[in-house]
Amino acid sequence: MKSGGEILRTKLIRDIRTQKGLFIATTFILFLGVTIFCSFYLSYLNLHDTYESFYESSDFEDISVRAVEIRNEDLERIKKIDGVLEVQPRIAVHGSVYVNGRNIPALVISLPENERINRLYIAEGEKGFAVLKKFADYHGLTTNTPLVVNFGGVKYTNRISALVYSPEFILIFEEGGETFTPSPGSYAIVYVPEDDMVSAGMKYSEVKVRVADEDKKEEVLRKILAVLGERVEEFHTDETQVSRRLLKEDLDGFQALSVMFPAFFMLIAIFSTYALLSRIVRLQMGNIAILRAIGFTRKEILSHYLHYPLLIGFFASITGVIAGFIGSCILTTEYVNFLNLPYFVSKPHLEIYAASIIVGTATPLLSGLVVAFQASRVDIVKALRGYVEETFSEGLTVKFDAIISRILRIRLIFRTALRNLVRNRKRTAISLFSIVACTSLILNSMVFVDSFDYVMQLQFGKVYAYDIKVSLDGYDEKQLLEEIRRMDGVLLTEPLVETSIAVEKGGSVASTLLIASNYQNLYNVYNADGEKIVPGKGIIFSKTSMKNLSLVKGEKVSIYTEFGKLKAEVGGLELIPLLSVATTSLDYFKEISGVDGFNTIVVDADDSRIGEIAEKIREMDGVRKVSTIQEAEKSIGELMGFFYAFITFSLMFGASLGFAAIFNTTSISVIERSREFATLRMLGYTPREITLSLIFESVFIGILGLAIGLPVAYATAYAFFTSFESELYYLPMLIFPRTYAFTVAAVFVVVLTALFPSTKHISKMDIAKVTKEVVS
Amino acid sequence: MIELREVWKSYIMGKVEVNALRGVNLQVESGEFVVVLGPSGCGKTTMLNIIGGIDRPTKGRVIFDGRDITDYDDNALTMHRRKNVGFIFQFFNLIPTLTARENVEIAADLVEKSRDVEEVLEVVGLKERASHFPAELSGGEQQRVAIARALVKNPPIILADEPTGSLDFETGKAILGVMREINVKEGITFILVTHNSAIAAIADKVVYLRDGKVERVVENLSPVKADEIRW
Ligand SMILES: Nc1ncnc2c1ncn2[C@@H]1O[C@H](COP(=O)(O)OP(=O)(O)OP(=O)(O)O)[C@@H](O)[C@H]1O
Ligand SMILES: [Mg+2]
């Protein structure tokens, strides 16, 4: 004979088996939540550990200063500053590498005999003439390949000795580039042995410093700046180094995402479990009463009903953790491949698995506890009289319904659909909440796509109105401008200055790219509202990049430039999308720097001849770099692949969440009303008519859910989006009408497909059987 | 108007075959009030469901008004129910979100020439309580709603499965009275299924069912009024 416990266990398994779909859907939601949390958080930790380890092991710079020239006596004085641990001077100049028949702009850096700071990680080969591993892979270069590098008027030829990674360039950021982070196809970092560069007549232009005490960093920096005085062009600390800062912002966003995203799922999981369990308990009131009547204790009943959420939670957590681990491996690998990292650190992080399992089990248990407690408190006498149909009485609903039906003149069967929304308010609330969550997830993903699309359209449609940008070696190339202007197929040319500057005010410093131009046609700066900015006197700065300086229009500030420290007036502050450039007129630039010239030429050319013209210009003397908008667009496309994969991934999760949650509530509602549907079938209503009424109900819920969901989604998207704000770039938030349309369509697709299994239930229903049952 | 010819109904339960009906033959004339009697499990409900077109026989033929409905597909059976059949169940099967009147209306909605809802409610004596929801009505009142719902479509036949089963004696008698009255006044055919032999006294024809077979059929030449029976 079976014991009481065994019978309950058999009952448990049978219950789960009869409600398979619902249990699977609930478990699935929870599983998604655990999976996302686990994979995201583990990836976050992996990346964090990887960055830290790389920075640590390579002795990353604490301070970096670039100056017009750094002399040996400067270095001696810097070494003597209190708190300085290591000092390493180096040469860093813009140049180019000749690869596969093409000159690619490059940053050429000297490699000292004895590396003390920012030590390179050698992936292949031996220390010596080196290029970044990713660059080599992209162009099919290996060690021993001969390579020609142009810098400072010298043509340097050597065989590649090493393929390397550098902590400075985990993420490469090219100031003034049209693409956000340049692809290896358009930008190179090359290391040339220091002796070779010195013998070519190059002088130190940067000094890297490590300090003994982190707290003294600012103080040391100030002293170094004092040593170099007016010659300083640029400086930063380890925290403000652009690449590292971008990585950190990205990582912080990742961490926030890995908590916020799954929290959504957990919330829905709580509601879903609640809906599922309370339905089971409601249907089993009679059974519970009988069990209690024959002698099962309250505790036994409580524990019996707790087994359901426990089972759901346990199963979801275990599978979720496994999937999460696999997900974290994929995610970390993808990320690391996307960046310039030699390896990745993956520690076991048992605490994350434990946390996932605890949260994953506790979440359903929480709602399960409420329901199981109700079950254990059942009034035996009442419940034994049989389950009574829940009451439905006149109230707001009927009045509301009367108004609706007067307006729409809808058939009674459709009105029952409306009344059902009020009949089971909890269920309606859960459905609405699910739609709101689904809408939010979709919109939260799409807001990035739209905003990015918008700035890209602005950037490539209006800002970069040129076809070719020519960066020059110096500022004295009027001849070159004439030559280009006269070239066949060139329609229009415009000279401009493009140079990076750092602004200082009250001890804080912020760097930016300065564009000086007379703004005729080809290079325009727009603010976030899409208005063209035409500077007159002074420099117009971007609010984003100057956030910490609280600049005031009209004041004079110090700026560090390639011509040393200068004074300039703040001509205004604007929100400038994307790369947050500062802008001024060529005349004002000349006024503050004394330089009468330009270092960049933008060209509008005959569309069919852009490539050919760019090639010709590349061959000219005095040209450092030629980039075309076509190439930039192409490499942005490559960059976006990763981004879109991520968005698609989160859209899919949003849709599956919505589907699982709405499937649950819909199925519950249909199963609960089986008798009603059977009765309608008995009366002669066709399955089609009943299905239509259900669709009507779902559509109505969908409309109601969207009415609440869209504003809520907008608000959460806004909060989410602004939490990603950075000083390095500015993305105005935007949602296109087509995205709203897409969201609305997606919600209806989800709502209606979630209904589909239920409609099958109706057409297959055994009317004879259902109408015969006393509700059990 | 109804004819069952050698109707079989078998259920396969795992390896066991249960024969709920084993060759039922039955003939019901238009306007008759038929009571089907038999012990629990003899196949009464099954037979009624087959007549009403919510179930299908495994073997045999079902003829309704000269048309063989045995091979009707689901859609045709639905249309058959819509036009020809009114159902009354032991458990009233009202729609809880609709008022008494609306429960009748939802049936009226299905046919072109339905009867007047108010009139039907008056026939079953429920005019005053028409705007109440099922939960606010007593069992007897709910069963009256169910009768009104069957009646409103103006079907030639009404099938009632233990309509007094969940009612007390007095209420049960009243409900039977209403049904018989409708039968007499409007000529609607009734087939009423019960295991309560006392009810047989009001019928024109009594069908005794046992083990899935018609045991005998007795014509009652002098049926009594519903309020005269006792059980
Ligand atoms: N869906 C089913 N599956 C298997 N067997 C069934 C099914 N429905 C009915 N039966 C069996 O068919 C037989 C007849 O059932 P039916 O419901 O017609 O009896 P009944 O005469 O109406 O009984 P009662 O007076 O108790 O309502 C019974 O033995 C029953 O167990
Ligand atoms: Mg029966």
mmCIF file with all atom_site columns, N, CA, C and O in Angstrom, chain A residues 392-394 411-412 416 419 423 675-676 679 681-686 689 768 771-772 774, chain B residues 45 49 74 78-79 81-82 87 89 93 96-98 102 105-106 109-110 133 136 149 153:
data_model
loop_
_atom_site.group_PDB
_atom_site.id
_atom_site.type_symbol
_atom_site.label_atom_id
_atom_site.label_alt_id
_atom_site.label_comp_id
_atom_site.label_asym_id
_atom_site.label_entity_id
_atom_site.label_seq_id
_atom_site.pdbx_PDB_ins_code
_atom_site.Cartn_x
_atom_site.Cartn_y
_atom_site.Cartn_z
_atom_site.occupancy
_atom_site.B_iso_or_equiv
_atom_site.pdbx_formal_charge
_atom_site.auth_seq_id
_atom_site.auth_comp_id
_atom_site.auth_asym_id
_atom_site.auth_atom_id
_atom_site.pdbx_PDB_model_num
ATOM 1   N N  . PHE A 1 392 ? -20.175 36.577 -9.465  1.00 0.00 ? 392 PHE A N  1
ATOM 2   C CA . PHE A 1 392 ? -19.983 37.720 -10.329 1.00 0.00 ? 392 PHE A CA 1
ATOM 3   C C  . PHE A 1 392 ? -21.233 38.565 -10.143 1.00 0.00 ? 392 PHE A C  1
ATOM 4   O O  . PHE A 1 392 ? -22.346 38.100 -10.287 1.00 0.00 ? 392 PHE A O  1
ATOM 5   N N  . SER A 1 393 ? -21.072 39.782 -9.753  1.00 0.00 ? 393 SER A N  1
ATOM 6   C CA . SER A 1 393 ? -22.261 40.573 -9.521  1.00 0.00 ? 393 SER A CA 1
ATOM 7   C C  . SER A 1 393 ? -22.127 41.917 -10.185 1.00 0.00 ? 393 SER A C  1
ATOM 8   O O  . SER A 1 393 ? -21.046 42.342 -10.581 1.00 0.00 ? 393 SER A O  1
ATOM 9   N N  . GLU A 1 394 ? -23.268 42.524 -10.290 1.00 0.00 ? 394 GLU A N  1
ATOM 10  C CA . GLU A 1 394 ? -23.336 43.802 -10.983 1.00 0.00 ? 394 GLU A CA 1
ATOM 11  C C  . GLU A 1 394 ? -22.386 44.802 -10.352 1.00 0.00 ? 394 GLU A C  1
ATOM 12  O O  . GLU A 1 394 ? -22.128 44.778 -9.174  1.00 0.00 ? 394 GLU A O  1
ATOM 13  N N  . ARG A 1 411 ? -22.138 41.691 -30.055 1.00 0.00 ? 411 ARG A N  1
ATOM 14  C CA . ARG A 1 411 ? -22.935 40.544 -29.642 1.00 0.00 ? 411 ARG A CA 1
ATOM 15  C C  . ARG A 1 411 ? -22.610 40.171 -28.202 1.00 0.00 ? 411 ARG A C  1
ATOM 16  O O  . ARG A 1 411 ? -21.523 40.432 -27.698 1.00 0.00 ? 411 ARG A O  1
ATOM 17  N N  . LEU A 1 412 ? -23.567 39.517 -27.594 1.00 0.00 ? 412 LEU A N  1
ATOM 18  C CA . LEU A 1 412 ? -23.448 39.146 -26.194 1.00 0.00 ? 412 LEU A CA 1
ATOM 19  C C  . LEU A 1 412 ? -22.202 38.313 -25.922 1.00 0.00 ? 412 LEU A C  1
ATOM 20  O O  . LEU A 1 412 ? -21.528 38.485 -24.913 1.00 0.00 ? 412 LEU A O  1
ATOM 21  N N  . THR A 1 416 ? -19.339 38.937 -23.023 1.00 0.00 ? 416 THR A N  1
ATOM 22  C CA . THR A 1 416 ? -18.847 38.062 -21.947 1.00 0.00 ? 416 THR A CA 1
ATOM 23  C C  . THR A 1 416 ? -17.326 38.151 -21.880 1.00 0.00 ? 416 THR A C  1
ATOM 24  O O  . THR A 1 416 ? -16.737 38.111 -20.813 1.00 0.00 ? 416 THR A O  1
ATOM 25  N N  . ARG A 1 419 ? -16.398 41.098 -19.902 1.00 0.00 ? 419 ARG A N  1
ATOM 26  C CA . ARG A 1 419 ? -16.659 40.928 -18.476 1.00 0.00 ? 419 ARG A CA 1
ATOM 27  C C  . ARG A 1 419 ? -15.633 40.048 -17.802 1.00 0.00 ? 419 ARG A C  1
ATOM 28  O O  . ARG A 1 419 ? -15.366 40.183 -16.613 1.00 0.00 ? 419 ARG A O  1
ATOM 29  N N  . ARG A 1 423 ? -13.873 39.888 -14.160 1.00 0.00 ? 423 ARG A N  1
ATOM 30  C CA . ARG A 1 423 ? -14.233 38.746 -13.348 1.00 0.00 ? 423 ARG A CA 1
ATOM 31  C C  . ARG A 1 423 ? -13.016 38.231 -12.588 1.00 0.00 ? 423 ARG A C  1
ATOM 32  O O  . ARG A 1 423 ? -13.078 37.930 -11.413 1.00 0.00 ? 423 ARG A O  1
ATOM 33  N N  . ARG A 1 675 ? -16.107 24.847 -18.909 1.00 0.00 ? 675 ARG A N  1
ATOM 34  C CA . ARG A 1 675 ? -17.534 24.540 -18.832 1.00 0.00 ? 675 ARG A CA 1
ATOM 35  C C  . ARG A 1 675 ? -18.369 25.555 -19.604 1.00 0.00 ? 675 ARG A C  1
ATOM 36  O O  . ARG A 1 675 ? -19.326 25.194 -20.277 1.00 0.00 ? 675 ARG A O  1
ATOM 37  N N  . GLU A 1 676 ? -17.961 26.809 -19.488 1.00 0.00 ? 676 GLU A N  1
ATOM 38  C CA . GLU A 1 676 ? -18.705 27.833 -20.213 1.00 0.00 ? 676 GLU A CA 1
ATOM 39  C C  . GLU A 1 676 ? -18.605 27.619 -21.706 1.00 0.00 ? 676 GLU A C  1
ATOM 40  O O  . GLU A 1 676 ? -19.595 27.730 -22.424 1.00 0.00 ? 676 GLU A O  1
ATOM 41  N N  . THR A 1 679 ? -20.695 24.776 -22.733 1.00 0.00 ? 679 THR A N  1
ATOM 42  C CA . THR A 1 679 ? -22.097 25.164 -22.756 1.00 0.00 ? 679 THR A CA 1
ATOM 43  C C  . THR A 1 679 ? -22.426 25.925 -24.036 1.00 0.00 ? 679 THR A C  1
ATOM 44  O O  . THR A 1 679 ? -23.442 25.681 -24.694 1.00 0.00 ? 679 THR A O  1
ATOM 45  N N  . ARG A 1 681 ? -20.853 25.716 -26.797 1.00 0.00 ? 681 ARG A N  1
ATOM 46  C CA . ARG A 1 681 ? -20.800 24.756 -27.908 1.00 0.00 ? 681 ARG A CA 1
ATOM 47  C C  . ARG A 1 681 ? -22.092 23.964 -27.956 1.00 0.00 ? 681 ARG A C  1
ATOM 48  O O  . ARG A 1 681 ? -22.638 23.717 -29.025 1.00 0.00 ? 681 ARG A O  1
ATOM 49  N N  . MET A 1 682 ? -22.572 23.587 -26.769 1.00 0.00 ? 682 MET A N  1
ATOM 50  C CA . MET A 1 682 ? -23.810 22.827 -26.684 1.00 0.00 ? 682 MET A CA 1
ATOM 51  C C  . MET A 1 682 ? -24.977 23.634 -27.255 1.00 0.00 ? 682 MET A C  1
ATOM 52  O O  . MET A 1 682 ? -25.817 23.119 -27.986 1.00 0.00 ? 682 MET A O  1
ATOM 53  N N  . LEU A 1 683 ? -24.978 24.920 -26.968 1.00 0.00 ? 683 LEU A N  1
ATOM 54  C CA . LEU A 1 683 ? -26.058 25.768 -27.472 1.00 0.00 ? 683 LEU A CA 1
ATOM 55  C C  . LEU A 1 683 ? -26.018 25.902 -28.982 1.00 0.00 ? 683 LEU A C  1
ATOM 56  O O  . LEU A 1 683 ? -27.018 26.224 -29.607 1.00 0.00 ? 683 LEU A O  1
ATOM 57  N N  . GLY A 1 684 ? -24.850 25.672 -29.552 1.00 0.00 ? 684 GLY A N  1
ATOM 58  C CA . GLY A 1 684 ? -24.750 25.756 -31.002 1.00 0.00 ? 684 GLY A CA 1
ATOM 59  C C  . GLY A 1 684 ? -23.784 26.808 -31.496 1.00 0.00 ? 684 GLY A C  1
ATOM 60  O O  . GLY A 1 684 ? -23.757 27.125 -32.678 1.00 0.00 ? 684 GLY A O  1
ATOM 61  N N  . TYR A 1 685 ? -23.000 27.368 -30.594 1.00 0.00 ? 685 TYR A N  1
ATOM 62  C CA . TYR A 1 685 ? -21.955 28.271 -31.059 1.00 0.00 ? 685 TYR A CA 1
ATOM 63  C C  . TYR A 1 685 ? -20.823 27.459 -31.681 1.00 0.00 ? 685 TYR A C  1
ATOM 64  O O  . TYR A 1 685 ? -20.476 26.391 -31.176 1.00 0.00 ? 685 TYR A O  1
ATOM 65  N N  . THR A 1 686 ? -20.272 27.952 -32.764 1.00 0.00 ? 686 THR A N  1
ATOM 66  C CA . THR A 1 686 ? -19.178 27.220 -33.412 1.00 0.00 ? 686 THR A CA 1
ATOM 67  C C  . THR A 1 686 ? -17.864 27.549 -32.701 1.00 0.00 ? 686 THR A C  1
ATOM 68  O O  . THR A 1 686 ? -17.754 28.603 -32.079 1.00 0.00 ? 686 THR A O  1
ATOM 69  N N  . GLU A 1 689 ? -16.703 30.990 -33.540 1.00 0.00 ? 689 GLU A N  1
ATOM 70  C CA . GLU A 1 689 ? -17.313 32.121 -32.837 1.00 0.00 ? 689 GLU A CA 1
ATOM 71  C C  . GLU A 1 689 ? -16.707 32.293 -31.453 1.00 0.00 ? 689 GLU A C  1
ATOM 72  O O  . GLU A 1 689 ? -16.444 33.409 -31.009 1.00 0.00 ? 689 GLU A O  1
ATOM 73  N N  . ALA A 1 768 ? -19.522 16.671 -24.334 1.00 0.00 ? 768 ALA A N  1
ATOM 74  C CA . ALA A 1 768 ? -20.296 15.741 -23.533 1.00 0.00 ? 768 ALA A CA 1
ATOM 75  C C  . ALA A 1 768 ? -19.657 15.540 -22.167 1.00 0.00 ? 768 ALA A C  1
ATOM 76  O O  . ALA A 1 768 ? -20.328 15.510 -21.145 1.00 0.00 ? 768 ALA A O  1
ATOM 77  N N  . THR A 1 771 ? -19.666 19.012 -19.866 1.00 0.00 ? 771 THR A N  1
ATOM 78  C CA . THR A 1 771 ? -20.942 19.447 -19.288 1.00 0.00 ? 771 THR A CA 1
ATOM 79  C C  . THR A 1 771 ? -21.439 18.471 -18.239 1.00 0.00 ? 771 THR A C  1
ATOM 80  O O  . THR A 1 771 ? -22.273 18.796 -17.417 1.00 0.00 ? 771 THR A O  1
ATOM 81  N N  . LYS A 1 772 ? -20.952 17.251 -18.284 1.00 0.00 ? 772 LYS A N  1
ATOM 82  C CA . LYS A 1 772 ? -21.401 16.225 -17.351 1.00 0.00 ? 772 LYS A CA 1
ATOM 83  C C  . LYS A 1 772 ? -20.742 16.393 -15.980 1.00 0.00 ? 772 LYS A C  1
ATOM 84  O O  . LYS A 1 772 ? -21.275 15.971 -14.976 1.00 0.00 ? 772 LYS A O  1
ATOM 85  N N  . VAL A 1 774 ? -19.491 17.766 -12.529 1.00 0.00 ? 774 VAL A N  1
ATOM 86  C CA . VAL A 1 774 ? -19.715 18.784 -11.526 1.00 0.00 ? 774 VAL A CA 1
ATOM 87  C C  . VAL A 1 774 ? -18.318 19.368 -11.475 1.00 0.00 ? 774 VAL A C  1
ATOM 88  O O  . VAL A 1 774 ? -17.371 18.625 -11.472 1.00 0.00 ? 774 VAL A O  1
ATOM 89  N N  . THR B 2 45  ? -27.213 9.269  -20.081 1.00 0.00 ? 45  THR B N  1
ATOM 90  C CA . THR B 2 45  ? -26.608 10.531 -20.528 1.00 0.00 ? 45  THR B CA 1
ATOM 91  C C  . THR B 2 45  ? -25.974 10.369 -21.901 1.00 0.00 ? 45  THR B C  1
ATOM 92  O O  . THR B 2 45  ? -26.110 11.218 -22.781 1.00 0.00 ? 45  THR B O  1
ATOM 93  N N  . ASN B 2 49  ? -26.880 12.548 -25.152 1.00 0.00 ? 49  ASN B N  1
ATOM 94  C CA . ASN B 2 49  ? -25.849 13.347 -25.834 1.00 0.00 ? 49  ASN B CA 1
ATOM 95  C C  . ASN B 2 49  ? -25.770 13.008 -27.313 1.00 0.00 ? 49  ASN B C  1
ATOM 96  O O  . ASN B 2 49  ? -25.535 13.876 -28.148 1.00 0.00 ? 49  ASN B O  1
ATOM 97  N N  . ASP B 2 74  ? -18.395 18.129 -37.592 1.00 0.00 ? 74  ASP B N  1
ATOM 98  C CA . ASP B 2 74  ? -18.546 18.946 -36.407 1.00 0.00 ? 74  ASP B CA 1
ATOM 99  C C  . ASP B 2 74  ? -19.391 20.178 -36.683 1.00 0.00 ? 74  ASP B C  1
ATOM 100 O O  . ASP B 2 74  ? -20.264 20.553 -35.907 1.00 0.00 ? 74  ASP B O  1
ATOM 101 N N  . THR B 2 78  ? -22.989 21.210 -35.123 1.00 0.00 ? 78  THR B N  1
ATOM 102 C CA . THR B 2 78  ? -23.194 22.477 -34.423 1.00 0.00 ? 78  THR B CA 1
ATOM 103 C C  . THR B 2 78  ? -24.449 23.173 -34.941 1.00 0.00 ? 78  THR B C  1
ATOM 104 O O  . THR B 2 78  ? -25.269 23.663 -34.173 1.00 0.00 ? 78  THR B O  1
ATOM 105 N N  . MET B 2 79  ? -24.595 23.188 -36.257 1.00 0.00 ? 79  MET B N  1
ATOM 106 C CA . MET B 2 79  ? -25.761 23.839 -36.840 1.00 0.00 ? 79  MET B CA 1
ATOM 107 C C  . MET B 2 79  ? -27.050 23.104 -36.461 1.00 0.00 ? 79  MET B C  1
ATOM 108 O O  . MET B 2 79  ? -28.086 23.718 -36.224 1.00 0.00 ? 79  MET B O  1
ATOM 109 N N  . ARG B 2 81  ? -27.531 21.475 -33.639 1.00 0.00 ? 81  ARG B N  1
ATOM 110 C CA . ARG B 2 81  ? -27.837 21.862 -32.251 1.00 0.00 ? 81  ARG B CA 1
ATOM 111 C C  . ARG B 2 81  ? -28.439 23.256 -32.204 1.00 0.00 ? 81  ARG B C  1
ATOM 112 O O  . ARG B 2 81  ? -29.384 23.526 -31.491 1.00 0.00 ? 81  ARG B O  1
ATOM 113 N N  . ARG B 2 82  ? -27.830 24.136 -32.995 1.00 0.00 ? 82  ARG B N  1
ATOM 114 C CA . ARG B 2 82  ? -28.248 25.518 -32.991 1.00 0.00 ? 82  ARG B CA 1
ATOM 115 C C  . ARG B 2 82  ? -29.736 25.647 -33.337 1.00 0.00 ? 82  ARG B C  1
ATOM 116 O O  . ARG B 2 82  ? -30.469 26.372 -32.704 1.00 0.00 ? 82  ARG B O  1
ATOM 117 N N  . PHE B 2 87  ? -30.998 22.156 -24.604 1.00 0.00 ? 87  PHE B N  1
ATOM 118 C CA . PHE B 2 87  ? -30.449 21.259 -23.583 1.00 0.00 ? 87  PHE B CA 1
ATOM 119 C C  . PHE B 2 87  ? -30.736 21.786 -22.188 1.00 0.00 ? 87  PHE B C  1
ATOM 120 O O  . PHE B 2 87  ? -30.671 22.995 -21.949 1.00 0.00 ? 87  PHE B O  1
ATOM 121 N N  . PHE B 2 89  ? -29.349 20.710 -18.248 1.00 0.00 ? 89  PHE B N  1
ATOM 122 C CA . PHE B 2 89  ? -28.471 19.793 -17.521 1.00 0.00 ? 89  PHE B CA 1
ATOM 123 C C  . PHE B 2 89  ? -28.807 19.751 -16.040 1.00 0.00 ? 89  PHE B C  1
ATOM 124 O O  . PHE B 2 89  ? -29.442 20.662 -15.504 1.00 0.00 ? 89  PHE B O  1
ATOM 125 N N  . ASN B 2 93  ? -25.084 24.785 -15.687 1.00 0.00 ? 93  ASN B N  1
ATOM 126 C CA . ASN B 2 93  ? -24.195 25.265 -16.750 1.00 0.00 ? 93  ASN B CA 1
ATOM 127 C C  . ASN B 2 93  ? -24.595 26.621 -17.304 1.00 0.00 ? 93  ASN B C  1
ATOM 128 O O  . ASN B 2 93  ? -24.646 26.829 -18.506 1.00 0.00 ? 93  ASN B O  1
ATOM 129 N N  . PRO B 2 96  ? -21.529 32.380 -15.728 1.00 0.00 ? 96  PRO B N  1
ATOM 130 C CA . PRO B 2 96  ? -21.576 33.177 -14.491 1.00 0.00 ? 96  PRO B CA 1
ATOM 131 C C  . PRO B 2 96  ? -21.471 34.678 -14.712 1.00 0.00 ? 96  PRO B C  1
ATOM 132 O O  . PRO B 2 96  ? -21.897 35.442 -13.874 1.00 0.00 ? 96  PRO B O  1
ATOM 133 N N  . THR B 2 97  ? -20.885 35.073 -15.858 1.00 0.00 ? 97  THR B N  1
ATOM 134 C CA . THR B 2 97  ? -20.720 36.517 -16.054 1.00 0.00 ? 97  THR B CA 1
ATOM 135 C C  . THR B 2 97  ? -21.934 37.143 -16.727 1.00 0.00 ? 97  THR B C  1
ATOM 136 O O  . THR B 2 97  ? -21.924 38.327 -17.005 1.00 0.00 ? 97  THR B O  1
ATOM 137 N N  . LEU B 2 98  ? -22.933 36.329 -17.027 1.00 0.00 ? 98  LEU B N  1
ATOM 138 C CA . LEU B 2 98  ? -24.120 36.891 -17.666 1.00 0.00 ? 98  LEU B CA 1
ATOM 139 C C  . LEU B 2 98  ? -25.311 36.831 -16.718 1.00 0.00 ? 98  LEU B C  1
ATOM 140 O O  . LEU B 2 98  ? -25.439 35.887 -15.940 1.00 0.00 ? 98  LEU B O  1
ATOM 141 N N  . GLU B 2 102 ? -29.463 37.707 -19.853 1.00 0.00 ? 102 GLU B N  1
ATOM 142 C CA . GLU B 2 102 ? -28.400 37.582 -20.850 1.00 0.00 ? 102 GLU B CA 1
ATOM 143 C C  . GLU B 2 102 ? -28.076 36.127 -21.159 1.00 0.00 ? 102 GLU B C  1
ATOM 144 O O  . GLU B 2 102 ? -27.731 35.787 -22.296 1.00 0.00 ? 102 GLU B O  1
ATOM 145 N N  . GLU B 2 105 ? -30.538 35.442 -23.614 1.00 0.00 ? 105 GLU B N  1
ATOM 146 C CA . GLU B 2 105 ? -30.265 36.187 -24.836 1.00 0.00 ? 105 GLU B CA 1
ATOM 147 C C  . GLU B 2 105 ? -29.149 35.559 -25.670 1.00 0.00 ? 105 GLU B C  1
ATOM 148 O O  . GLU B 2 105 ? -29.199 35.558 -26.898 1.00 0.00 ? 105 GLU B O  1
ATOM 149 N N  . ILE B 2 106 ? -28.156 35.049 -24.970 1.00 0.00 ? 106 ILE B N  1
ATOM 150 C CA . ILE B 2 106 ? -27.010 34.520 -25.713 1.00 0.00 ? 106 ILE B CA 1
ATOM 151 C C  . ILE B 2 106 ? -27.435 33.327 -26.569 1.00 0.00 ? 106 ILE B C  1
ATOM 152 O O  . ILE B 2 106 ? -26.841 33.057 -27.620 1.00 0.00 ? 106 ILE B O  1
ATOM 153 N N  . ASP B 2 109 ? -29.642 34.795 -29.510 1.00 0.00 ? 109 ASP B N  1
ATOM 154 C CA . ASP B 2 109 ? -28.750 35.396 -30.483 1.00 0.00 ? 109 ASP B CA 1
ATOM 155 C C  . ASP B 2 109 ? -28.394 34.460 -31.637 1.00 0.00 ? 109 ASP B C  1
ATOM 156 O O  . ASP B 2 109 ? -27.978 34.893 -32.701 1.00 0.00 ? 109 ASP B O  1
ATOM 157 N N  . LEU B 2 110 ? -28.542 33.154 -31.384 1.00 0.00 ? 110 LEU B N  1
ATOM 158 C CA . LEU B 2 110 ? -28.052 32.165 -32.334 1.00 0.00 ? 110 LEU B CA 1
ATOM 159 C C  . LEU B 2 110 ? -29.018 31.868 -33.474 1.00 0.00 ? 110 LEU B C  1
ATOM 160 O O  . LEU B 2 110 ? -28.607 31.360 -34.504 1.00 0.00 ? 110 LEU B O  1
ATOM 161 N N  . PHE B 2 133 ? -27.431 37.845 -11.522 1.00 0.00 ? 133 PHE B N  1
ATOM 162 C CA . PHE B 2 133 ? -26.410 36.918 -12.007 1.00 0.00 ? 133 PHE B CA 1
ATOM 163 C C  . PHE B 2 133 ? -26.654 35.540 -11.400 1.00 0.00 ? 133 PHE B C  1
ATOM 164 O O  . PHE B 2 133 ? -27.250 35.446 -10.331 1.00 0.00 ? 133 PHE B O  1
ATOM 165 N N  . GLU B 2 136 ? -26.476 34.826 -7.834  1.00 0.00 ? 136 GLU B N  1
ATOM 166 C CA . GLU B 2 136 ? -27.477 35.446 -6.959  1.00 0.00 ? 136 GLU B CA 1
ATOM 167 C C  . GLU B 2 136 ? -28.826 34.727 -7.020  1.00 0.00 ? 136 GLU B C  1
ATOM 168 O O  . GLU B 2 136 ? -29.804 35.193 -6.468  1.00 0.00 ? 136 GLU B O  1
ATOM 169 N N  . ARG B 2 149 ? -33.493 29.225 -21.438 1.00 0.00 ? 149 ARG B N  1
ATOM 170 C CA . ARG B 2 149 ? -32.429 29.265 -22.447 1.00 0.00 ? 149 ARG B CA 1
ATOM 171 C C  . ARG B 2 149 ? -32.678 28.215 -23.538 1.00 0.00 ? 149 ARG B C  1
ATOM 172 O O  . ARG B 2 149 ? -32.436 28.447 -24.723 1.00 0.00 ? 149 ARG B O  1
ATOM 173 N N  . LYS B 2 153 ? -34.777 29.408 -28.185 1.00 0.00 ? 153 LYS B N  1
ATOM 174 C CA . LYS B 2 153 ? -34.390 29.158 -29.569 1.00 0.00 ? 153 LYS B CA 1
ATOM 175 C C  . LYS B 2 153 ? -35.549 28.571 -30.369 1.00 0.00 ? 153 LYS B C  1
ATOM 176 O O  . LYS B 2 153 ? -35.455 28.387 -31.566 1.00 0.00 ? 153 LYS B O  1
#
